[in-house]
PDB file of C-alpha atoms in Angstrom:
ATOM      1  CA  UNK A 449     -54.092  29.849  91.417  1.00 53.00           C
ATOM      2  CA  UNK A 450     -56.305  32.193  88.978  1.00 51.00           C
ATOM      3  CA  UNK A 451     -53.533  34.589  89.112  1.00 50.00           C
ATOM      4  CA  UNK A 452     -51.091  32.094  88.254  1.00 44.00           C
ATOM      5  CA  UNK A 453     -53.173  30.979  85.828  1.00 45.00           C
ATOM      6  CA  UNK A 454     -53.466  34.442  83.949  1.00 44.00           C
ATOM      7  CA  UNK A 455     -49.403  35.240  84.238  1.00 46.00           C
ATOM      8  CA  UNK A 456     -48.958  31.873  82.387  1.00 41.00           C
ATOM      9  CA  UNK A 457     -51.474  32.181  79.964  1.00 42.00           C
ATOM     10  CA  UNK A 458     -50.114  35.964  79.120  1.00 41.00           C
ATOM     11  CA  UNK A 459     -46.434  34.742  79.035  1.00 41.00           C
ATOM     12  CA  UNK A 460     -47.295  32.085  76.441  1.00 38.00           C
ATOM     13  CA  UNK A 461     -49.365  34.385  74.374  1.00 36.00           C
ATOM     14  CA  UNK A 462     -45.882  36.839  74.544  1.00 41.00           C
ATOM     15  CA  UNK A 463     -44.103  34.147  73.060  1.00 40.00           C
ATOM     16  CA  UNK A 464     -46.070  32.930  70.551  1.00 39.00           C
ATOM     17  CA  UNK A 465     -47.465  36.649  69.817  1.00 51.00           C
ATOM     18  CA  UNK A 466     -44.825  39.149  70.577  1.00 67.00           C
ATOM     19  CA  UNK A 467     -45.342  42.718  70.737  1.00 86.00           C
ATOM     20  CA  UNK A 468     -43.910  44.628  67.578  1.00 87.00           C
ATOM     21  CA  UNK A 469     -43.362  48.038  66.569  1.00 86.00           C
ATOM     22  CA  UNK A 470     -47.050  49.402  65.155  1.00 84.00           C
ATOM     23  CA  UNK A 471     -44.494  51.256  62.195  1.00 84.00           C
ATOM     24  CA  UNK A 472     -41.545  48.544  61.255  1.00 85.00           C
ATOM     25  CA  UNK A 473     -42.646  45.498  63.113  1.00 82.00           C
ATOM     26  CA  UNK A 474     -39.432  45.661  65.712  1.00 86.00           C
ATOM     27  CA  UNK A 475     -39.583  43.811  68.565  1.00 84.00           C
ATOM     28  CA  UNK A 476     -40.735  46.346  71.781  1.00 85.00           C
ATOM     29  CA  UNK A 477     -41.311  45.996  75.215  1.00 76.00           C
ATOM     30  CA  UNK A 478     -45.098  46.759  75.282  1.00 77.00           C
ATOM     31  CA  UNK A 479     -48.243  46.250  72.925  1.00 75.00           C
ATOM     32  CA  UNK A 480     -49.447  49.426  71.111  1.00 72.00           C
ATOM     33  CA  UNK A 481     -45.960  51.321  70.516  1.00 76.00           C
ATOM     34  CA  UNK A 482     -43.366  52.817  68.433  1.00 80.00           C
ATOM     35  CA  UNK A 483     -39.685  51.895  68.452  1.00 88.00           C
ATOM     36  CA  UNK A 484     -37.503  54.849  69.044  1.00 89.00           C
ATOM     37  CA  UNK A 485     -36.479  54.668  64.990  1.00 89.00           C
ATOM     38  CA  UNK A 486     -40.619  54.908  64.243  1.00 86.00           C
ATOM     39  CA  UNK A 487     -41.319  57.414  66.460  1.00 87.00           C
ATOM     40  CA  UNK A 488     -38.511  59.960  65.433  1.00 86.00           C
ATOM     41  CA  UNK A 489     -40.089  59.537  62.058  1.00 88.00           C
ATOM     42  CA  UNK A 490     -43.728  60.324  63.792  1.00 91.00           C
ATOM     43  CA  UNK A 491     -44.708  64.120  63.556  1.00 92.00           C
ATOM     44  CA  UNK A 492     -47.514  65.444  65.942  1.00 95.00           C
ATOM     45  CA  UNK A 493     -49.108  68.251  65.167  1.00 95.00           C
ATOM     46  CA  UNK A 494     -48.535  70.987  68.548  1.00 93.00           C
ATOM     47  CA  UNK A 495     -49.557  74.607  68.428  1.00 92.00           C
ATOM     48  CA  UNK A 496     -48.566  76.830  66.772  1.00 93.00           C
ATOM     49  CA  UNK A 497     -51.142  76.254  63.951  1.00 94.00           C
ATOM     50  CA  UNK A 498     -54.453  77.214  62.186  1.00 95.00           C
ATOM     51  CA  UNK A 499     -57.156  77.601  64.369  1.00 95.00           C
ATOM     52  CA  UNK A 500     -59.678  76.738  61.665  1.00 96.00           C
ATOM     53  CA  UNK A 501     -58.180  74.068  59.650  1.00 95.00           C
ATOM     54  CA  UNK A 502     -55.355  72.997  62.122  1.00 95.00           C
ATOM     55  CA  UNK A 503     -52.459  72.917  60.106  1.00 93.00           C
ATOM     56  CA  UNK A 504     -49.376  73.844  61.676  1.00 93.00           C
ATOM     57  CA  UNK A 505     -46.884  76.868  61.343  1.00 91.00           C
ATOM     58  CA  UNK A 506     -43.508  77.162  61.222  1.00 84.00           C
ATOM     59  CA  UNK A 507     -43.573  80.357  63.567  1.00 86.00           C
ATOM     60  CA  UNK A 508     -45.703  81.185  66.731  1.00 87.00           C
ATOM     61  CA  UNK A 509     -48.003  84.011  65.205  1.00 85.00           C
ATOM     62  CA  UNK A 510     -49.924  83.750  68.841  1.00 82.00           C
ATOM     63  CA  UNK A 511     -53.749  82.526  69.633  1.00 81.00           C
ATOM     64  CA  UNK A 512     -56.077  82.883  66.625  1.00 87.00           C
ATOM     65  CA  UNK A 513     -53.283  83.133  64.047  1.00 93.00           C
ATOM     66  CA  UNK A 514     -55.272  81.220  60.711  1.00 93.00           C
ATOM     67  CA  UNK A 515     -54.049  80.243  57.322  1.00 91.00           C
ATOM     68  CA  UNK A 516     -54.957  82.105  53.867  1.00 90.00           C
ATOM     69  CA  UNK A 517     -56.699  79.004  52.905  1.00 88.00           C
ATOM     70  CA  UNK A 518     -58.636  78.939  55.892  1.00 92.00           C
ATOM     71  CA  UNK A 519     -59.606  82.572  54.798  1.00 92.00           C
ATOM     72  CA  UNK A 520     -60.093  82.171  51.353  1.00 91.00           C
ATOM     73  CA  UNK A 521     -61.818  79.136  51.118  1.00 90.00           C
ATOM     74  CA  UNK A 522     -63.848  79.050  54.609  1.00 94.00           C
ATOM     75  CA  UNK A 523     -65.015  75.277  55.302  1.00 95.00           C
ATOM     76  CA  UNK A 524     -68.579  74.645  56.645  1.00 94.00           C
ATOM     77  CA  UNK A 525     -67.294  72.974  60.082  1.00 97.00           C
ATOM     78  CA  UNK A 526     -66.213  74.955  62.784  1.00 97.00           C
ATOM     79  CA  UNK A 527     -62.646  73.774  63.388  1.00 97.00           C
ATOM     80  CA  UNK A 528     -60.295  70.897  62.413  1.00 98.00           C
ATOM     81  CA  UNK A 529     -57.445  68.742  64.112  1.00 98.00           C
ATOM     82  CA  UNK A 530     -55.191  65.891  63.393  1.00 97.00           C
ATOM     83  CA  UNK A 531     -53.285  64.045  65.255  1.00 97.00           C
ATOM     84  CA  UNK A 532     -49.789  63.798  62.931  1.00 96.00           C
ATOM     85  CA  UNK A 533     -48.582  65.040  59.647  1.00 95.00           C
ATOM     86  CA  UNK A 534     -49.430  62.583  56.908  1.00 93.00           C
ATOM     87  CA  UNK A 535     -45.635  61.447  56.114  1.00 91.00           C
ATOM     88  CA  UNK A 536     -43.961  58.329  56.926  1.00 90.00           C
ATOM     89  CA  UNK A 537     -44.989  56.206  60.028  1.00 92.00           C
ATOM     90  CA  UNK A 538     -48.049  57.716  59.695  1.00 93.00           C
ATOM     91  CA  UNK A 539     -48.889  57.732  56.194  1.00 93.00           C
ATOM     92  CA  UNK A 540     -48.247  53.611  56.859  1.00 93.00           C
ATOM     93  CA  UNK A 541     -50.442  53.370  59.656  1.00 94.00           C
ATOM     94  CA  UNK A 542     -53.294  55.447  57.290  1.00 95.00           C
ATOM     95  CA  UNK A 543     -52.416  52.590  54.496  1.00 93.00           C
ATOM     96  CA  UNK A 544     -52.363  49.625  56.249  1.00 93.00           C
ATOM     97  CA  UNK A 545     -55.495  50.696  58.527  1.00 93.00           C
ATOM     98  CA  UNK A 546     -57.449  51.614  55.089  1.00 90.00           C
ATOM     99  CA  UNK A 547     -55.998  48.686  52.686  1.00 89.00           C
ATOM    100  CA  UNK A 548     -54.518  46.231  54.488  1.00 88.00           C
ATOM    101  CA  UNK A 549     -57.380  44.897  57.353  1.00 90.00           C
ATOM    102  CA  UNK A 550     -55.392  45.736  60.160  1.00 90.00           C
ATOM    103  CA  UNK A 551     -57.772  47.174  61.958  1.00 92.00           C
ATOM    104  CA  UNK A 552     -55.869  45.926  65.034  1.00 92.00           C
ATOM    105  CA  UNK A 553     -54.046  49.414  64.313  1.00 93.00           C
ATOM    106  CA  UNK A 554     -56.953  51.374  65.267  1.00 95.00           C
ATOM    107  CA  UNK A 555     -56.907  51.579  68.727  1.00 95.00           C
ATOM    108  CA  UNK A 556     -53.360  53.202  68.971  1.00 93.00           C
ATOM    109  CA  UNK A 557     -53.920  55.612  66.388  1.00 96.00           C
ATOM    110  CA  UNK A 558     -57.484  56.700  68.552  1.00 97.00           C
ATOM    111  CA  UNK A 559     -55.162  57.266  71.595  1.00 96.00           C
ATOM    112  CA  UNK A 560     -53.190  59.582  69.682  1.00 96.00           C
ATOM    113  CA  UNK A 561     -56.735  61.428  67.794  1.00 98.00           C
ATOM    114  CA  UNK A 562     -57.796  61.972  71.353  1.00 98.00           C
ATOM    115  CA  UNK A 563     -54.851  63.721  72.594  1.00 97.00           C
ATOM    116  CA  UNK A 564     -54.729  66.103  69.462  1.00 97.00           C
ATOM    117  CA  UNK A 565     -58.801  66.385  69.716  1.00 97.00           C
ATOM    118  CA  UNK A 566     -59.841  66.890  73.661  1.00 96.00           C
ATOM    119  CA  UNK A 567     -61.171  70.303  73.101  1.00 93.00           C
ATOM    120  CA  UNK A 568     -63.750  68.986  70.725  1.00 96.00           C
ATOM    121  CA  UNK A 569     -64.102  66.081  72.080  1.00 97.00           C
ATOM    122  CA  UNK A 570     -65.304  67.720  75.328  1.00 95.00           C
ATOM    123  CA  UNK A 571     -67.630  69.761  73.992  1.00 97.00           C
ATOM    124  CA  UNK A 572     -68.896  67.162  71.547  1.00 98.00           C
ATOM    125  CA  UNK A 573     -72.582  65.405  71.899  1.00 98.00           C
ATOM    126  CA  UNK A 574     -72.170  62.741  68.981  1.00 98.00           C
ATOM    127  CA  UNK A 575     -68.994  60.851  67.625  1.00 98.00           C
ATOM    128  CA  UNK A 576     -69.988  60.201  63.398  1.00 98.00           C
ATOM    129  CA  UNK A 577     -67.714  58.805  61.351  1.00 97.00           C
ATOM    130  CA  UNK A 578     -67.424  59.921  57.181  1.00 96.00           C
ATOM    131  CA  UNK A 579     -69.133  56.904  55.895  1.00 93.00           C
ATOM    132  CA  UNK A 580     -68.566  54.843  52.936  1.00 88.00           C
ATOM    133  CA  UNK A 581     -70.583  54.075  50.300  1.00 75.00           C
ATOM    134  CA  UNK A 582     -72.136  50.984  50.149  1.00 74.00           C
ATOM    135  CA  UNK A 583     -70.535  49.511  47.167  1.00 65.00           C
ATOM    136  CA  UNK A 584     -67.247  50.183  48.516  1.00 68.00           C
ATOM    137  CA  UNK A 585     -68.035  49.167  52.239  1.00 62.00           C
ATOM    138  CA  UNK A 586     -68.972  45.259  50.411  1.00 62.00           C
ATOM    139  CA  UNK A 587     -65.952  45.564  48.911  1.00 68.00           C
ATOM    140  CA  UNK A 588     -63.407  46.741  51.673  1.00 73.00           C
ATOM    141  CA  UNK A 589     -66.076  44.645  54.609  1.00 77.00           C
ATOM    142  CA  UNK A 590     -65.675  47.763  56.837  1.00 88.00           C
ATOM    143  CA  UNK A 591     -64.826  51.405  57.239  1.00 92.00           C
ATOM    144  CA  UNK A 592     -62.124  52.936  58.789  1.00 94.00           C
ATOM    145  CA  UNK A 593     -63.489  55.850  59.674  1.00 96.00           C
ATOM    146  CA  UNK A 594     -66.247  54.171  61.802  1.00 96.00           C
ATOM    147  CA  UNK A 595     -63.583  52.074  63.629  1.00 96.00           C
ATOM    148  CA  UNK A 596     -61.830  55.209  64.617  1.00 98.00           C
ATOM    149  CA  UNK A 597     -64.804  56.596  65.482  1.00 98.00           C
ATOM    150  CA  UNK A 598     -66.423  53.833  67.169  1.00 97.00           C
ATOM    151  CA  UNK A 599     -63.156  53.089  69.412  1.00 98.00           C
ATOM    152  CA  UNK A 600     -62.638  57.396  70.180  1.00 98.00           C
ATOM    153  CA  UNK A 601     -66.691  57.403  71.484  1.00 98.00           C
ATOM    154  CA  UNK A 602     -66.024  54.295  74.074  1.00 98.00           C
ATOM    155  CA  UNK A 603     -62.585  55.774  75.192  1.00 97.00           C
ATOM    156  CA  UNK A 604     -64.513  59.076  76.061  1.00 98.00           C
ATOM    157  CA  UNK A 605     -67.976  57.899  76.632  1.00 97.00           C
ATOM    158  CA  UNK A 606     -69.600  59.851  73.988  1.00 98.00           C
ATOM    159  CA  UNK A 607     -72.146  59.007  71.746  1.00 97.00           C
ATOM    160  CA  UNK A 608     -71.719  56.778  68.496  1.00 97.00           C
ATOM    161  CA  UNK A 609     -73.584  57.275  66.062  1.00 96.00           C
ATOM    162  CA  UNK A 610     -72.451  55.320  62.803  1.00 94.00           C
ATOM    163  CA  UNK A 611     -75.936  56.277  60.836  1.00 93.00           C
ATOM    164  CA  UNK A 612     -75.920  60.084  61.161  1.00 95.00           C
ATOM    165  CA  UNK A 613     -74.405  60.383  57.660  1.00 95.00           C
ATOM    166  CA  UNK A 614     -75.401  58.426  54.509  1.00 93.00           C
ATOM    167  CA  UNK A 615     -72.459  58.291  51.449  1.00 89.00           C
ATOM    168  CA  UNK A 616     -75.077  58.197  48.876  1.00 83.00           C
ATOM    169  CA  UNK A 617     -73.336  58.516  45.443  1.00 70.00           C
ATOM    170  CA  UNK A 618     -70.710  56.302  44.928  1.00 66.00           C
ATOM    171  CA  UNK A 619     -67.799  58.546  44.445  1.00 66.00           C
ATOM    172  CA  UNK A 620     -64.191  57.735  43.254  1.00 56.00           C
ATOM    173  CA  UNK A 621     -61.352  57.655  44.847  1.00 65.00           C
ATOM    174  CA  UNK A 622     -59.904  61.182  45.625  1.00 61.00           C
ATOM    175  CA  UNK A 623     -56.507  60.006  45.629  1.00 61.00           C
ATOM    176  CA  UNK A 624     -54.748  61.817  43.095  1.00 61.00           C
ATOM    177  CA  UNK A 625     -57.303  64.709  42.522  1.00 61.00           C
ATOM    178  CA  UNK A 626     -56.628  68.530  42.711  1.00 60.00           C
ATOM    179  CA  UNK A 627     -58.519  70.413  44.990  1.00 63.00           C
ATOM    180  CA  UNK A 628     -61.548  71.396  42.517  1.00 67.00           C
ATOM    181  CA  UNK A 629     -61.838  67.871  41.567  1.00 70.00           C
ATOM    182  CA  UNK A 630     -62.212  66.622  44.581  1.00 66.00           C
ATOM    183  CA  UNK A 631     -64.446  69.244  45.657  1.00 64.00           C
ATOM    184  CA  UNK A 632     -66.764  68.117  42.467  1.00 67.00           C
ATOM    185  CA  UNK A 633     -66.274  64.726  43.049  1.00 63.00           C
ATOM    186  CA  UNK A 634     -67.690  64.902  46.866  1.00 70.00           C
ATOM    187  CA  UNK A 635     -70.288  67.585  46.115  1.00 74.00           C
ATOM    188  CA  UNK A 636     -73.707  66.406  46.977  1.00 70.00           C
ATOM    189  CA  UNK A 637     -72.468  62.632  48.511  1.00 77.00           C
ATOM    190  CA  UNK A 638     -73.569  62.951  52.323  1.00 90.00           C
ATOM    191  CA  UNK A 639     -77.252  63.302  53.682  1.00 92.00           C
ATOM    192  CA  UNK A 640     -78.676  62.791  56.897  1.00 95.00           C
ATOM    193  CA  UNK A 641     -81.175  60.004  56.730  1.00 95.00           C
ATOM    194  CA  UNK A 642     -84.803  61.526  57.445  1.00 94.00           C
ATOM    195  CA  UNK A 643     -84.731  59.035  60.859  1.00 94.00           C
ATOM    196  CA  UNK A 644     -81.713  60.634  61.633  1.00 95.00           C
ATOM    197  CA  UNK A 645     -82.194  64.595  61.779  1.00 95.00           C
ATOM    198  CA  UNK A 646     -83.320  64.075  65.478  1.00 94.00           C
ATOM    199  CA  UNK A 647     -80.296  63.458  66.492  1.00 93.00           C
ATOM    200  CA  UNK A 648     -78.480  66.048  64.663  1.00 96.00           C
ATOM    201  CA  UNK A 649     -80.466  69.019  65.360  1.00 96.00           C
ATOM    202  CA  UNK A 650     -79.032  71.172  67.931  1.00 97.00           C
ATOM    203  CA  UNK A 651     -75.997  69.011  68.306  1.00 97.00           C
ATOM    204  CA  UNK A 652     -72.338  69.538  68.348  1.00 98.00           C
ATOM    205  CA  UNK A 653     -71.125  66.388  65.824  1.00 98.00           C
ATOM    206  CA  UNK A 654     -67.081  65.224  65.956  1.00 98.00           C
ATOM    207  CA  UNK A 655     -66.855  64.160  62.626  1.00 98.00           C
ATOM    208  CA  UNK A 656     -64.030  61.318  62.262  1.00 98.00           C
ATOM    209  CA  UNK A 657     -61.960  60.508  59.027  1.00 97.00           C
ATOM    210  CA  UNK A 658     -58.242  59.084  58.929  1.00 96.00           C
ATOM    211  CA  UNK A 659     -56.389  61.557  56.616  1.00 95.00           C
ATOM    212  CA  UNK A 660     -57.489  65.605  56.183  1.00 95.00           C
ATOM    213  CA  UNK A 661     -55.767  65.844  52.749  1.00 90.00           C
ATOM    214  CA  UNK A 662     -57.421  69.401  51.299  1.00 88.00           C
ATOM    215  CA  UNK A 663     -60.933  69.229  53.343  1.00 90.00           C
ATOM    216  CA  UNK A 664     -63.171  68.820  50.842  1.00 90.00           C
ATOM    217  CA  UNK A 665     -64.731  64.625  51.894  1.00 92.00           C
ATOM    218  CA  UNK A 666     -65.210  66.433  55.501  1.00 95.00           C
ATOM    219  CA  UNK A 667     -66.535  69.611  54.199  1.00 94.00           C
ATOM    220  CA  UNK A 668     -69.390  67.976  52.067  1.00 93.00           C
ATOM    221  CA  UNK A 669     -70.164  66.055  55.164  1.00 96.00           C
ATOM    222  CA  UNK A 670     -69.659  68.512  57.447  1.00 96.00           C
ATOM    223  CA  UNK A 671     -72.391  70.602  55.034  1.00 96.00           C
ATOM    224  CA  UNK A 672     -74.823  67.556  55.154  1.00 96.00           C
ATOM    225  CA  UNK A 673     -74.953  68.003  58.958  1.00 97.00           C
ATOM    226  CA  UNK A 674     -75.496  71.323  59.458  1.00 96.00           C
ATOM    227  CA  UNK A 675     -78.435  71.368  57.305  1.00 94.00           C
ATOM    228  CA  UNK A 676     -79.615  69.371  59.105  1.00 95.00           C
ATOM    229  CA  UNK A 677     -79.656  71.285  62.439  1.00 96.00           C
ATOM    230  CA  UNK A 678     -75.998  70.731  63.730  1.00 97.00           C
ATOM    231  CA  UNK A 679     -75.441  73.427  66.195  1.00 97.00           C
ATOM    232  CA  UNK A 680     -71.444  72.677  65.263  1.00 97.00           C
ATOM    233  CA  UNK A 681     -69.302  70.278  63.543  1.00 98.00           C
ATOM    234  CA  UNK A 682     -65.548  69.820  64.783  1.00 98.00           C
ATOM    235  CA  UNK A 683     -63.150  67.446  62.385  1.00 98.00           C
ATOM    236  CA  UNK A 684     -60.804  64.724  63.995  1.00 98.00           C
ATOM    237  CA  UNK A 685     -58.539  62.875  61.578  1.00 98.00           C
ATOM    238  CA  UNK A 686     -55.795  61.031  62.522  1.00 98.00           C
ATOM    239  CA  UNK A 687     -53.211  62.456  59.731  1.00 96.00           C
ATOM    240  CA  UNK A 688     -52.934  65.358  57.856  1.00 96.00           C
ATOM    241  CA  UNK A 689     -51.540  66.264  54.444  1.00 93.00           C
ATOM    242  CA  UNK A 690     -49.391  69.415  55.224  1.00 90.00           C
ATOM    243  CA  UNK A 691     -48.765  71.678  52.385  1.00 75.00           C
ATOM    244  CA  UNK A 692     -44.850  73.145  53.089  1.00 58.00           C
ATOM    245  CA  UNK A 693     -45.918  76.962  53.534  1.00 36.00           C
ATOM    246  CA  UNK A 694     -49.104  78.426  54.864  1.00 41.00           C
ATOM    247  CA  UNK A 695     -49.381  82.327  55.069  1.00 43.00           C
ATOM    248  CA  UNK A 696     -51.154  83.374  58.394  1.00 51.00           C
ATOM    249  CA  UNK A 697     -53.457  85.960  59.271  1.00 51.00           C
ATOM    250  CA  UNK A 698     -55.303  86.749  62.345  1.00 48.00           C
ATOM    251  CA  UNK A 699     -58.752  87.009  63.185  1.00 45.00           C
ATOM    252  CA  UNK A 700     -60.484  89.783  63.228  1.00 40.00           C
ATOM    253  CA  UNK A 701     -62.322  90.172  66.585  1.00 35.00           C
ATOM    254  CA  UNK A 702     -65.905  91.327  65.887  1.00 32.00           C
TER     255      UNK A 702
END
């Protein structure tokens, strides 16, 4: 009877609640996927690419191959990776995530930051999200980041902890910002809160945010946690802005 009862009760909600496409709304055969259109559109991120700031290459320079920018402009965490190039389905699912409340969204896209994000994830002690400032949290009534982050810690039973970081400027939005303004416009934003370095020190941190456009909102938080006593600080995002040519280089063994 309780079984009976459950079947009915799910085919009802089917009808009046159908599953849809996550990207273009289509009508699918299961809850929390893609339509073959949507996910022809959707571009993972494989190896080959950067081992530092995880974007990919067009051409297999073998293990350890980095980008010039990874070189030139060294970030202060130890290694980045995203789950999809910023373009398209994703770049909707980023939008409508960030702007739109559907927060619903969030577990699918965490399924898809794990896969691209195991290595760290394995290694990691503490899942922190990039937080947002306070003014904007009351406006927006919650952060995207920490939903990614919350939902990634209970899928791998790791640690959440939504406090480590503290937004305490209230920055403007980097969209449309070059990469020294939005290096300015981040510089100084993140602390640790003083009730918070216990946790940091000697920890590795995953550090969650939904798009890496050029690094530098994860950088300035990334920076805020090693002073205070991160032993390492690995970057999940779910997208990634990919520029169209990256020169690699090796490194250098030492």
């Amino acid at each position: 009877m309780r079984t009976w009862a459950k079947n009915a009760s799910r085919s009802v909600f089917g009808t009046l609640f159908p599953d849809v496409c996550l990207g273009c709304g289509a009508f699918v055969t299961k809850q929390g996927v893609v339509c073959a259109n949507c996910w022809s559109k959707l571009q993972f991120i494989e190896r080959p690419y950067c081992e530092i700031n995880g974007t990919p290459f067009t051409v297999d320079f073998g293990l350890g191959a980095v980008s010039a920018n990874a070189i030139a402009n060294p970030p202060h965490y130890h290694a980045a990776r995203s789950a999809t190039i910023h373009l398209s389905i994703a770049r909707q699912l980023v939008t409508r995530l960030k702007y739109a409340d559907r927060t619903d969204l969030a577990p699918w896209m965490a399924d898809w930051m794990i896969r691209a994000g195991r290595e760290f994830i394995d290694e990691a002690d503490l899942v922190v999200p990039v937080p947002l400032h306070r003014w904007r949290y009351f406006s927006r009534r919650y952060n995207q980041s920490a939903e990614l982050a919350r939902i990634i810690a209970k899928k791998t039973s790791k640690a959440h902890c939504p406090s480590a970081l503290l937004r305490k400027k209230p920055t403007r939005q980097q969209v449309g910002l070059n990469l020294r303004q939005r290096q300015e416009n981040v510089r100084g934003a993140f602390i640790v809160p003083a009730d918070q370095h216990i946790q940091i020190a000697g920890r590795t941190i995953l550090l969650i945010d939904d798009v890496l456009t050029t690094g530098a909102t994860v950088n300035a938080a990334a920076k805020a946690l090693q002073k205070s006593g991160a032993a390492k600080v690995y970057v999940l995002t779910f997208s990634q802005v990919v520029p169209q040519f990256i020169e690699p280089h090796k490194i250098r063994s030492s």
